[in-house]
XYZ file of C-alpha atoms in Angstrom:
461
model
C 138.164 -150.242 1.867
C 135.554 -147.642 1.863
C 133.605 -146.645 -1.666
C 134.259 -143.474 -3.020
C 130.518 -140.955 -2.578
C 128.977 -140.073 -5.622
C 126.760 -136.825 -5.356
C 123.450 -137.613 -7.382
C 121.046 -134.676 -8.573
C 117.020 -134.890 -8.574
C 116.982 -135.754 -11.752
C 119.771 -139.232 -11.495
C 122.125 -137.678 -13.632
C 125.504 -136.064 -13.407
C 125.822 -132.230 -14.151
C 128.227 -133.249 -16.675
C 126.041 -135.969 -18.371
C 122.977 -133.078 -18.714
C 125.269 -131.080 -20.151
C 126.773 -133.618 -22.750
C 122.918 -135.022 -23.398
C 121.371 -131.570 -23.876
C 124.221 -131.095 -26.478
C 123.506 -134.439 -28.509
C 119.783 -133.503 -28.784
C 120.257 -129.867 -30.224
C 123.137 -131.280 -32.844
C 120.285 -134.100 -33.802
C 117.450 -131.200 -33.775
C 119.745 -129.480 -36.339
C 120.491 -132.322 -38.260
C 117.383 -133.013 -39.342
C 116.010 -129.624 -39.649
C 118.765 -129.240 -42.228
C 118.294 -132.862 -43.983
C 114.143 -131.251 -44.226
C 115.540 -127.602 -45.635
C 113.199 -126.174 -42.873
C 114.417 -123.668 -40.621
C 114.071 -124.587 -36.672
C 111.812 -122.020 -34.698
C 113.061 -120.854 -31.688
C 110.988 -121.843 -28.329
C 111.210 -118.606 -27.119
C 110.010 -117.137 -30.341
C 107.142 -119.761 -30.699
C 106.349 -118.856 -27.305
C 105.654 -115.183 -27.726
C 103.725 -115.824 -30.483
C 101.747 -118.328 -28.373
C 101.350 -116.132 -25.448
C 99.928 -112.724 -28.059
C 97.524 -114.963 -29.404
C 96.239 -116.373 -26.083
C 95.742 -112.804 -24.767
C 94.280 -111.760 -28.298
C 91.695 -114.048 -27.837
C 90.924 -113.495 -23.616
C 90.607 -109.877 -24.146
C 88.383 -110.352 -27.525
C 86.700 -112.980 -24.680
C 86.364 -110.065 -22.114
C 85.194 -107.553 -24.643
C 82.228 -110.186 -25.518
C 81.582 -110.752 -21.885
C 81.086 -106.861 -20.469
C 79.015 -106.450 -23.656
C 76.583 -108.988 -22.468
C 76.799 -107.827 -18.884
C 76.576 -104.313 -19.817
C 73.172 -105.442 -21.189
C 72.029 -106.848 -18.450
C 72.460 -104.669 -15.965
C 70.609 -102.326 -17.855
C 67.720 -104.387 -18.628
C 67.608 -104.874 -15.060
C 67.249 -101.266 -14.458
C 64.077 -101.145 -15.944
C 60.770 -101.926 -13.927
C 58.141 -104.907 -14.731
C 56.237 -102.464 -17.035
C 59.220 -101.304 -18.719
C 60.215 -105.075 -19.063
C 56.861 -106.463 -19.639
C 56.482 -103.507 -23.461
C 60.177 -104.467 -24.428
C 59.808 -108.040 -24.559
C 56.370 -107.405 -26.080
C 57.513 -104.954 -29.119
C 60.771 -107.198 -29.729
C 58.760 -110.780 -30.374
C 56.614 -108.315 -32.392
C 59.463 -107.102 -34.475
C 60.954 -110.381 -34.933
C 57.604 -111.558 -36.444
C 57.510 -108.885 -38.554
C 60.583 -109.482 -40.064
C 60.619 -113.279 -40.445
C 56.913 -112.464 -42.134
C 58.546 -110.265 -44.254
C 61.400 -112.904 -45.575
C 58.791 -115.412 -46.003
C 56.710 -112.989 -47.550
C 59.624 -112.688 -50.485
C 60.578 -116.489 -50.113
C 56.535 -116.686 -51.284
C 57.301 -114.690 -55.008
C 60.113 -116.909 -55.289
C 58.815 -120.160 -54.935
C 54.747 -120.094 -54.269
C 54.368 -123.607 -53.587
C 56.862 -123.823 -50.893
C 54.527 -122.127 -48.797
C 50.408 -122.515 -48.518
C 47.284 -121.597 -46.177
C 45.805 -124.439 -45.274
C 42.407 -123.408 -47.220
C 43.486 -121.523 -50.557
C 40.920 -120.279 -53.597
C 41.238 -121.517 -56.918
C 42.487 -118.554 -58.426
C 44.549 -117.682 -55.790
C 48.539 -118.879 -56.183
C 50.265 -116.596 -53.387
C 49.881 -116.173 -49.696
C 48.925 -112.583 -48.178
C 50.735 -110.745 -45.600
C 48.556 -111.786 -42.717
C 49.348 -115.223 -43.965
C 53.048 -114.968 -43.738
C 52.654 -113.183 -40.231
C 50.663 -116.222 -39.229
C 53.355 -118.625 -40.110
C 56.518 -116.209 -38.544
C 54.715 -115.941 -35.341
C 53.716 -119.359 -35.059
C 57.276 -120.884 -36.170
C 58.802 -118.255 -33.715
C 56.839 -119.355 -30.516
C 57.199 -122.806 -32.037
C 53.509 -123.662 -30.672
C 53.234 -125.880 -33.794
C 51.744 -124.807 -37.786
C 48.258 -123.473 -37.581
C 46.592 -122.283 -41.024
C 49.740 -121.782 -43.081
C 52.409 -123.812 -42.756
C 55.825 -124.080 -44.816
C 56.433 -126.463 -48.079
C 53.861 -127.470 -50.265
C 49.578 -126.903 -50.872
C 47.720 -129.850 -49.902
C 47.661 -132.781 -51.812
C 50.897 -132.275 -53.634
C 54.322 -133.966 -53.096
C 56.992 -131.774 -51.022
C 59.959 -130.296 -53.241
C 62.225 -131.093 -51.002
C 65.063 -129.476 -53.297
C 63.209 -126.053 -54.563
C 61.911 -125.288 -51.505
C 65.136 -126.052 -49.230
C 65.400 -122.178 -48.399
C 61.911 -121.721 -46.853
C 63.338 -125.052 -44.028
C 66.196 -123.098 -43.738
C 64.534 -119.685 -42.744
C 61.751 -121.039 -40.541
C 64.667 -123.412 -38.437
C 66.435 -120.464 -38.132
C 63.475 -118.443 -36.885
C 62.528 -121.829 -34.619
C 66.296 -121.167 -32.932
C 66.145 -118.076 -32.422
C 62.410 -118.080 -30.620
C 63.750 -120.503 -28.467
C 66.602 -118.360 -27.258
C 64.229 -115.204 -27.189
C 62.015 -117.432 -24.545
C 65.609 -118.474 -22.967
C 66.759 -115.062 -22.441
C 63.335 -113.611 -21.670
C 62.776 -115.961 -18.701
C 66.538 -115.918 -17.456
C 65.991 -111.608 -17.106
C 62.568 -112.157 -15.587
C 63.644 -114.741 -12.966
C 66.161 -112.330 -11.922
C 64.369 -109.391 -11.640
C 62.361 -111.125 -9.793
C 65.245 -112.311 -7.117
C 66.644 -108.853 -7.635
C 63.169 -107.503 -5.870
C 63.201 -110.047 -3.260
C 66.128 -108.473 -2.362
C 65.323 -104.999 -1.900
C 64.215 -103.680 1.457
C 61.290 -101.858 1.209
C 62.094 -99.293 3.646
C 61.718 -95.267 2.711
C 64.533 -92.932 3.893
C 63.656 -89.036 4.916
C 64.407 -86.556 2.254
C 66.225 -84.156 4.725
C 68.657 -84.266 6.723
C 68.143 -82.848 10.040
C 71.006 -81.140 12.275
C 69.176 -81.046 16.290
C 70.104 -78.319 18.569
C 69.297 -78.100 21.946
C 67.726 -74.331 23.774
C 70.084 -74.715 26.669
C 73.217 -74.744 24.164
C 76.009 -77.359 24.645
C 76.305 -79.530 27.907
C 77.550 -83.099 29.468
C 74.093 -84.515 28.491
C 73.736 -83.132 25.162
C 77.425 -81.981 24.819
C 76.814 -81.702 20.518
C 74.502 -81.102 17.332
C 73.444 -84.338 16.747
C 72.663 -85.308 13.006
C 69.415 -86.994 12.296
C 68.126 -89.601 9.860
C 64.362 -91.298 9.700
C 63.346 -94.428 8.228
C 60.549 -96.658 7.772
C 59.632 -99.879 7.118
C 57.167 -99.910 4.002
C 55.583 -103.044 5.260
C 55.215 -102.381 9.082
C 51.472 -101.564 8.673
C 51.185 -105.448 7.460
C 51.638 -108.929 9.141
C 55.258 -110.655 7.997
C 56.870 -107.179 7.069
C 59.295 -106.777 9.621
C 63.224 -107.076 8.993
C 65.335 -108.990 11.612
C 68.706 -108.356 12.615
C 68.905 -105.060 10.441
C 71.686 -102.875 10.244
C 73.335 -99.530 9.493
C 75.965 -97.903 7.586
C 77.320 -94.717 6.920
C 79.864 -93.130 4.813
C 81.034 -89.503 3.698
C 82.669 -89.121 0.278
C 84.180 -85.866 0.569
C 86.434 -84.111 -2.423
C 89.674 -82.255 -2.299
C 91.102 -79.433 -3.870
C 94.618 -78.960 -3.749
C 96.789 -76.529 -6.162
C 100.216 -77.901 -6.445
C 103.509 -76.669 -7.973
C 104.766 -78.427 -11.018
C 108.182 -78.975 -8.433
C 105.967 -80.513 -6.195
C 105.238 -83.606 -9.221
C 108.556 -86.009 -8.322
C 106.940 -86.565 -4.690
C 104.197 -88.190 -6.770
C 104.510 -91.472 -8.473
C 103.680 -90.603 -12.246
C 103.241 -92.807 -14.869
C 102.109 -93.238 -18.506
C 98.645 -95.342 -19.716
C 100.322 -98.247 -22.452
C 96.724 -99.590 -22.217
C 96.332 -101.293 -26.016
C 94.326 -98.294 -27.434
C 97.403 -96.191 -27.624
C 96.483 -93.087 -25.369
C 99.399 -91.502 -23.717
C 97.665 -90.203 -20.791
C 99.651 -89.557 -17.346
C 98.372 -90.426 -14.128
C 99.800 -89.252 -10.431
C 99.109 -91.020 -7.138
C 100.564 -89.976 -3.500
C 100.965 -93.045 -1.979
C 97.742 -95.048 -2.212
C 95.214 -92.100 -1.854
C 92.406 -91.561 -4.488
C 93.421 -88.775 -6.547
C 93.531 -87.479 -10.034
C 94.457 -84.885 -11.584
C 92.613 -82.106 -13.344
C 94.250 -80.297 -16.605
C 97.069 -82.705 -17.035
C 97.025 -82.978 -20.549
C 97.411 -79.277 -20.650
C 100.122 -79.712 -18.308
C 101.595 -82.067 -19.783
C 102.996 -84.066 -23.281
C 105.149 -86.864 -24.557
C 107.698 -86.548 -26.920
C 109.999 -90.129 -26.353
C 107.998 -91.271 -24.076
C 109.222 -88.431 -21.362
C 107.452 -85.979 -19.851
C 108.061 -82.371 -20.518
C 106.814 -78.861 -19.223
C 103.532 -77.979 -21.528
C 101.502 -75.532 -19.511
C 100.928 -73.960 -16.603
C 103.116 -73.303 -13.420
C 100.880 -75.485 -10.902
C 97.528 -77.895 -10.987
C 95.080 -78.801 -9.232
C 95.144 -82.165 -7.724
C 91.709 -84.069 -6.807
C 91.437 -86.348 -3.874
C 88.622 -88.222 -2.814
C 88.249 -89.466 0.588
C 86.060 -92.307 1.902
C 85.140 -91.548 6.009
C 82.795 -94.264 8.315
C 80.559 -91.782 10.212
C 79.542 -93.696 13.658
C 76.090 -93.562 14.292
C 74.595 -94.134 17.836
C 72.506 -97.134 17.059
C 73.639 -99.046 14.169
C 72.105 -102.602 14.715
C 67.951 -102.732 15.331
C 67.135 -106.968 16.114
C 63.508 -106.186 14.982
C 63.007 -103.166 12.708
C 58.842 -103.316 12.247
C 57.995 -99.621 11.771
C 60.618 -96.687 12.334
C 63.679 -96.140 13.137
C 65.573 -92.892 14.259
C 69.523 -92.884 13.241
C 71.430 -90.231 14.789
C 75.391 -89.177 14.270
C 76.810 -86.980 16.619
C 79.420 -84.138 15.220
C 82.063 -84.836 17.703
C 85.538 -84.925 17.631
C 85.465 -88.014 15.259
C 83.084 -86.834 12.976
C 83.732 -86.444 9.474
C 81.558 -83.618 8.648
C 83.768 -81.330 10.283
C 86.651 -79.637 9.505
C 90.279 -80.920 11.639
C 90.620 -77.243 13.658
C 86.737 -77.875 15.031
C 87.554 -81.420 15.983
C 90.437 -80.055 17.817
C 88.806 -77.422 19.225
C 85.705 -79.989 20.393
C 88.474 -82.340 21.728
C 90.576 -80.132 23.844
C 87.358 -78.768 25.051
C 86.449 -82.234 26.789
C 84.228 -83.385 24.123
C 81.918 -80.188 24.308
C 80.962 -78.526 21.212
C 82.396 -74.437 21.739
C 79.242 -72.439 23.030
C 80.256 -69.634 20.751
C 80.060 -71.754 17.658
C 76.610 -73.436 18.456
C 74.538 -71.469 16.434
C 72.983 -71.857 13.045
C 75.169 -69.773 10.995
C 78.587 -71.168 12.945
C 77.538 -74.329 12.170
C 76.590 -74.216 8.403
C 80.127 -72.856 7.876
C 81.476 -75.401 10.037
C 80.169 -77.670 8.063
C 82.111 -80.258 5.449
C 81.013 -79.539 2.150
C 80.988 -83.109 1.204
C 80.012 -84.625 -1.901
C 77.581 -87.357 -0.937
C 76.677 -89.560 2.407
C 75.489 -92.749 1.572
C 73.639 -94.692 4.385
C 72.969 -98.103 3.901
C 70.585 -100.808 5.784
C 70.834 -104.069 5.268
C 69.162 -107.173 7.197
C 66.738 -110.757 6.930
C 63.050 -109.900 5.731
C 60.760 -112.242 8.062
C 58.420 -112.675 5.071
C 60.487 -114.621 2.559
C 63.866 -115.302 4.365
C 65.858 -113.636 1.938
C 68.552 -111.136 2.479
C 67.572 -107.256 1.663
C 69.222 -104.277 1.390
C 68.768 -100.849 0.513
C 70.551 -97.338 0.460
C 70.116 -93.781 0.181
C 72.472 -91.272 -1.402
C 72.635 -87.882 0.594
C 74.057 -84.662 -0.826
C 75.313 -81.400 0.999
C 71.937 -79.750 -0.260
C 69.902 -82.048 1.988
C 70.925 -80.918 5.428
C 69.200 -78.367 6.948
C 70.230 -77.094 10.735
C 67.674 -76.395 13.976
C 64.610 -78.677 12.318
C 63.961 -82.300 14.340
C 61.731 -84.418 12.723
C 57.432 -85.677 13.874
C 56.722 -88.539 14.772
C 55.696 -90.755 12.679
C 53.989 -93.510 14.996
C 49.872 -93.249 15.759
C 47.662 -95.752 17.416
C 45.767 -97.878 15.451
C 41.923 -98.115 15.127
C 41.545 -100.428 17.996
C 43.733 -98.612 20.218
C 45.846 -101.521 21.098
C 48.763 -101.492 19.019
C 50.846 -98.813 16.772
C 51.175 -98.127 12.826
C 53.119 -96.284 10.914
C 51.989 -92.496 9.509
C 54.219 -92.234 6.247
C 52.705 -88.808 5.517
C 54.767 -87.411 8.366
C 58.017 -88.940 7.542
C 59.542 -85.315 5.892
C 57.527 -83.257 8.329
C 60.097 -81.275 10.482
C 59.844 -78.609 12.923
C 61.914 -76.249 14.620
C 63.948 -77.136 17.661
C 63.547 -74.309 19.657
C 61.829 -70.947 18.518
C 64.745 -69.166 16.189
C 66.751 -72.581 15.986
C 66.346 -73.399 12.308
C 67.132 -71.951 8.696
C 65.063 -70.218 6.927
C 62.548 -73.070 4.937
C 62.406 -71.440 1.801
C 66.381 -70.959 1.570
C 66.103 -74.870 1.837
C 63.563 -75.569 -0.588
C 65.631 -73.192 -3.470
C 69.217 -75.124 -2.460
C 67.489 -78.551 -3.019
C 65.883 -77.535 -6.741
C 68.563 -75.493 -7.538
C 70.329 -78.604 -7.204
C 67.939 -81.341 -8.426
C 67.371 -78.876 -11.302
């Protein structure tokens, strides 16, 4: 005779037998809840209230945390100098004001505090004396002249003078976390400047046209940077295996119809400061928009018509623009970074591209001119270019970046160069007074230098 087959859960038991188990335990949980007269909390209930106060106390947690970074960051924004007075004029200002306790700690109790040499007639300590004992206490170098307690030759009062040890450990603590802090910022400035490359980038940025107009050689305007190395001119300066970036943050303006808003995902800020502000997306773009609060209001937490018939939606766009020679394995003393406005160029408009593209990669010989070309040109925001590499020196990886804006560019200048021989006439150096000198391409080839000049402080004004 074969035995009947059981079917067994994970857990050993019958489904039944949970059931009837789970049962027993709630009627005994009950029980003795009532026999106590206390009322049984829920686990769900208990569990909310759990989970509010654990995120009550991360996000007082995070608040604490950006606080301290926010400080640090800008602490590090300052330069050694900068650094060097604010440590100085806060240790001075903490002395000052732990002088000035002790100072009143003195009236109250003379004998709890005493120079080391004191005159007869004399039965309180001076303000330079008190300023003695803060500063010493605070750099905790160890009592000099003055020193807390009692004059010498009579017993400590432990018990009278209990407030004076409580003030100077107190001042002791917080000297040594001054020096903590103060050292922690000033070791990493300092491995914050080992990791800057000291390269400088050109102020301008120069558009090159060529006299015989467009061709298969030089078929478009090519865009020009110029950089050099800081430290070429000395031994141990170069930076290996450098290299380039370069993006174009360009902004859109786009008026839409309020009918237009339900192909945009919209939705309402809960965030826990209780703003009702509405935000709009199209479909994982970078986009805001401008006057929505006019636009819009809450009443029931809906939306409703509150203002005009259409807005204006911002988009922000984030383009790679290819350069010719992005990667240098050496980069001692200059380096010439050129972007060609082709047909995959950012900086121009989608009609030109078109137009450069159907024309077999040839820029249109009617539109290579100056004044084509300027209003050709993408009026974008900023171009950020970006170097990065190994500095042979120290071994440490640098960076650096400069931030371009639409002012900078100026069309038919090329820059000098910026490479003489040295004394000895057997190697080069670097001439860094020529880096933003620029000439024109051909004769009649560039803007006018003075309509340049106003852009650039109009806009740094």
């Amino acid at each position: 005779m074969q035995a009947a087959s059981v079917t067994i859960d994970s857990t050993g038991h019958s489904t039944e037998a949970q059931l009837l188990h789970r049962r027993n335990n709630d009627m005994t949980e009950k029980t003795d809840a009532e026999e106590l007269g206390v009322e049984k909390i829920n686990d769900e209930e208990l569990g909310v209230d759990m989970s509010e106060e654990i995120e009550h106390r991360e996000h007082s947690s995070e608040q604490s945390n950006e606080m301290v970074a926010r400080f640090f960051n800008r602490v590090n924004k300052l330069d050694m100098n900068q650094l060097f007075v604010l440590f100085l004029v806060s240790y001075i200002l903490w002395c000052l004001f732990f002088a000035v306790v002790l100072m009143v700690l003195s009236y109250i109790e003379p004998s709890c505090i005493s120079p080391y040499q004191i005159d007869a007639d004399e039965d309180k300590i001076t303000f330079f004396d008190a300023f003695i004992l803060s500063w010493t206490t605070f750099s905790t170098v160890g009592y000099g002249n003055v020193s807390p307690q009692v004059e010498s030759g009579i017993p400590n009062k432990v018990a009278d003078c209990i407030l004076v040890g409580v003030v100077v450990s107190l001042e002791a603590f917080i000297g040594i976390l001054f020096a903590g802090f103060s050292g922690a910022i000033l070791f990493t400035k300092l491995v914050s400047m080992q990791s800057i490359a000291f390269v400088e980038f050109s102020e301008p940025i120069c558009i090159e046209l060529t006299s015989d107009g467009p061709s298969k050689e030089s078929p478009c305007p090519v865009v020009t940077f110029k950089i050099v190395n800081k430290l070429g001119n000395e031994t141990g300066g170069e930076i290996v295996d450098a290299s380039l970036s370069c993006f174009v943050i360009t902004r859109h303006y786009n008026r839409r119809s309020r009918k237009t808003f339900p192909n945009f995902a919209a939705g309402i800020d809960v965030s826990s400061n209780g703003e009702n502000r509405f935000t709009f997306g199209s479909g994982g773009r970078n986009s805001s928009i401008r006057g929505s609060l006019r636009a819009f209001s809450t009443r029931n937490g809906s939306a409703r018509s509150a203002g005009p018939e259409s807005v204006t939606v911002i988009q922000r766009t984030f383009d790679k623009a290819n350069l010719r020679t992005d990667t240098h394995p050496f980069f001692e003393l200059d380096w010439k970074v050129k972007h060609d406005l082709d047909e995959t160029s950012p900086l121009l408009p989608r009609w030109l591209r078109e137009e450069i593209k159907n024309n077999d990669g040839i820029w249109p010989s009617h539109r290579y001119n100056k004044e084509t070309i300027r209003s050709a040109l993408t009026k974008f925001g900023k171009l950020i270019l970006s170097i990065g590499g190994t500095s042979q020196s120290s071994g440490a990886s640098v960076a650096g970046r400069r931030v371009y804006l639409y002012e900078d560019v100026i069309i038919g200048w090329q820059f000098n160069e910026t490479l003489e021989e040295t004394e000895d006439g057997k190697g080069l150096r670097v001439d860094f007074s020529e880096l933003n000198c620029i000439k024109e391409c051909f004769e009649g080839s560039g803007e006018a230098i003075e309509d340049y000049r106003d852009k650039r402080k109009d806009k740094t004004a």
